[in-house]
Amino acid sequence: MSERAGHAVLIIDDEAALARNLATFLSRQGWDTRVAETAEEGLALYPEFRPDLVLLDHNLPGMDGLQALGRFRAMDPDCRVVLMTGFGSVDLAVNALKSGALDYLSKPLALGEVRLLIERLLSQDRLQRTVHYYAGREAAGSGLDKIVGDSPAMHQLRQRIRQMLASESQLEDADGPAVLIHGETGTGKELVARALHFDGPRRDGPFVELNCGALPAHLVEAELFGYEKGAFTDARQRKAGLVETAEGGTLFLDEIGEADAATQVKLLKLLEDKRFRRLGGLRDQAVNVRIVSATHQSLEKMVAEGRFRADLYYRLRIVELQVPPLRERGEDVIVLARHFLAHHAQRYRRGEMRLSEGAEQRLRAHRFPGNVRELRNLMEQAVLLATTDRVTELELAGLRTVAPASADAPLDAGSDLNLERAERRLIEEALRRSEGNVTQASRLLGVSRDTLRYRLERLGLRATG
C-alpha cells in the first residue's frame, strides 16, 4: 500500500457502473482516483488533477479515445495513457500505441489485470525518473567548467578541449575521433574524458567507463565485449558488455596500457570497423560508440618493447591530450586546495573554512606524488581534523616538503606519517623556539592560543607561559 500511496489515476469512461467499480477498486489499492464520463470532461480535469496515469475508454460520446489521446499528448508530452476498448481490435491497439499510448486493455476488464498493468507502468516510470536523476547529477558534476586551475598549462588544456568540441559540433554524424589522455595517476584524466562527453555532441548518450588495470586481464575482455551463454565455465547466461551499454555515447578506457593482447585485437576491430563480437559469439555486431582512453604509462615505449600493438596505439591517439602533474601547475595547488576545502566543508556542514598562511606555504612546498587526488583527500582530512574554521599546519603535519627543513623553516614530519607524532613534534618545536611561551608558539603554528592549550592538554605537553 505504501509504495502506491500518492499515485493518481484519471478514469475516463461513459459506463458509469464500470468506472465507479474501477475507481473503488483502485482507491482500495491506495491510489487517488477521479472519474470523467467524456473525453472533454477528462481534458478539463487533467491540468488540475495531474494524474500519473489516464485510463481512457475509446468508445466515448463526442470525442473518441484516439482523438482524446492526441489532445492529452499535445497538452502534456509526458502524459501516460492506457486505452480501453470493448472491441478488441488489433488495428485499434496498434494505432493507439503509435499515437503514444503506453498500453491498452480489452473489455470486459479483469480488475487484477488492471492493477498489475498499472503497477508495472508506474514502476517503469519510477525507474526512468531514477535513471534521469542520476544521469542529470552525473552531468552536473562533469564538464569543462569542472576542470579547475589558472596555470598556463591548464588554460592551454581547456583551450584544446574547447577547440575539439567546437569542431565536433560541426560533424554530420557526431562520430568524434578517438582521444588518448596522458597524465600521472591522480591528475584528473577522467575529468577531461567527462568534459569531452558531457560538453560534446554525445552528451545525451551514456558515459561508460572501465579501468583496465582494476580487473584481471581475462575479465577485462568479458566486461568490455560481453559473452554468450556457455562461452566459459561460469557463463550461465548471455551478458551484454560495456561496449553495448555505451551505444550512442562514450566508452572511457582508463589505464589502457593494462589491456592484454586479446583485448587489444578486439579494440582495434572496434575502432576500425565499429563492430565487435561477444565472447563465444558467432557474429559481429555494429555499435555507435566514441572511444576515449587514458594512461599514465608511455604507450610509445611499450610499443617499442612489443608490449602494446602499434596499430592500436596509432588508432587510439588520433587526438592526444596531456594533463600536467600538480607540481608543475604553480599556484593551482592553492586554488584547488581552497576549492576542495569549500567542497568538503559544505559536505560536513562545517560552514566557511579557510587555510592559514602557514598551511598554504606547506602546500606549496609539497610535491604531491598523488597529484590532485592526493590534495582532494588531504583537504577532506583537514576538514575532519580542524577544531576551528581555519586549517593550519597542524592539520597538514604529515606532508613531506621538497627539501629538508632548515633551522628556521617549519619542522618537516619527514618519513613518519603518523599524524599524532607529527603534531607533537611541531608543537614541541614551536615551544622550543618560543622558549615555552604559549602565545608566541600559537603564532608560529598559526592557531589560536586556546586551540594550542587544548592540544597541549590532549598530548600531555607542558608550557611555561
PDB file of C-alpha atoms in Angstrom, residues 6-12 26 31-34 46 49-56 72 76 78-83 100-103 105 114-125 129:
ATOM      1  CA  GLY A   6       0.333   9.325  -3.643  1.00  0.00           C
ATOM      2  CA  HIS A   7      -0.244   7.995  -7.175  1.00  0.00           C
ATOM      3  CA  ALA A   8      -3.243   9.377  -9.033  1.00  0.00           C
ATOM      4  CA  VAL A   9      -5.318   7.765 -11.792  1.00  0.00           C
ATOM      5  CA  LEU A  10      -7.890   9.505 -14.021  1.00  0.00           C
ATOM      6  CA  ILE A  11     -10.595   7.168 -15.362  1.00  0.00           C
ATOM      7  CA  ILE A  12     -12.490   8.335 -18.456  1.00  0.00           C
ATOM      8  CA  LEU A  26      -8.086   1.325  -7.252  1.00  0.00           C
ATOM      9  CA  TRP A  31      -4.471   5.245  -5.450  1.00  0.00           C
ATOM     10  CA  ASP A  32      -6.197   8.618  -5.668  1.00  0.00           C
ATOM     11  CA  THR A  33      -8.835   8.361  -8.415  1.00  0.00           C
ATOM     12  CA  ARG A  34     -11.181  10.642 -10.309  1.00  0.00           C
ATOM     13  CA  TYR A  46      -6.294  16.905 -16.234  1.00  0.00           C
ATOM     14  CA  PHE A  49      -5.590  16.759 -11.097  1.00  0.00           C
ATOM     15  CA  ARG A  50      -2.236  15.991 -12.831  1.00  0.00           C
ATOM     16  CA  PRO A  51      -2.681  12.177 -12.695  1.00  0.00           C
ATOM     17  CA  ASP A  52       0.179   9.729 -13.007  1.00  0.00           C
ATOM     18  CA  LEU A  53      -1.910   7.651 -15.409  1.00  0.00           C
ATOM     19  CA  VAL A  54      -5.040   8.071 -17.547  1.00  0.00           C
ATOM     20  CA  LEU A  55      -7.315   5.063 -18.209  1.00  0.00           C
ATOM     21  CA  LEU A  56      -9.107   6.220 -21.367  1.00  0.00           C
ATOM     22  CA  PHE A  72      -3.661  14.726 -23.983  1.00  0.00           C
ATOM     23  CA  ASP A  76       1.434  17.189 -21.850  1.00  0.00           C
ATOM     24  CA  ASP A  78       4.790  13.171 -20.719  1.00  0.00           C
ATOM     25  CA  CYS A  79       1.147  12.198 -20.193  1.00  0.00           C
ATOM     26  CA  ARG A  80       0.811   8.419 -19.625  1.00  0.00           C
ATOM     27  CA  VAL A  81      -2.338   6.947 -21.189  1.00  0.00           C
ATOM     28  CA  VAL A  82      -3.728   3.403 -21.349  1.00  0.00           C
ATOM     29  CA  LEU A  83      -6.541   2.973 -23.905  1.00  0.00           C
ATOM     30  CA  GLY A 100       1.577   7.482 -27.851  1.00  0.00           C
ATOM     31  CA  ALA A 101      -0.467   5.183 -25.594  1.00  0.00           C
ATOM     32  CA  LEU A 102       1.637   3.158 -23.160  1.00  0.00           C
ATOM     33  CA  ASP A 103      -0.605   0.096 -23.450  1.00  0.00           C
ATOM     34  CA  LEU A 105      -6.801  -3.019 -22.092  1.00  0.00           C
ATOM     35  CA  VAL A 114      -5.680  -3.697 -14.408  1.00  0.00           C
ATOM     36  CA  ARG A 115      -3.845  -3.487 -11.081  1.00  0.00           C
ATOM     37  CA  LEU A 116      -0.829  -5.409 -12.384  1.00  0.00           C
ATOM     38  CA  LEU A 117      -0.653  -3.268 -15.534  1.00  0.00           C
ATOM     39  CA  ILE A 118      -0.789  -0.009 -13.573  1.00  0.00           C
ATOM     40  CA  GLU A 119       1.843  -1.211 -11.086  1.00  0.00           C
ATOM     41  CA  ARG A 120       4.136  -2.234 -13.944  1.00  0.00           C
ATOM     42  CA  LEU A 121       3.766   1.087 -15.758  1.00  0.00           C
ATOM     43  CA  LEU A 122       4.278   3.201 -12.634  1.00  0.00           C
ATOM     44  CA  SER A 123       7.244   1.063 -11.614  1.00  0.00           C
ATOM     45  CA  GLN A 124       8.801   1.676 -15.025  1.00  0.00           C
ATOM     46  CA  ASP A 125       8.132   5.382 -14.564  1.00  0.00           C
ATOM     47  CA  ARG A 129      12.847   9.007 -13.204  1.00  0.00           C
TER      48      ARG A 129
END
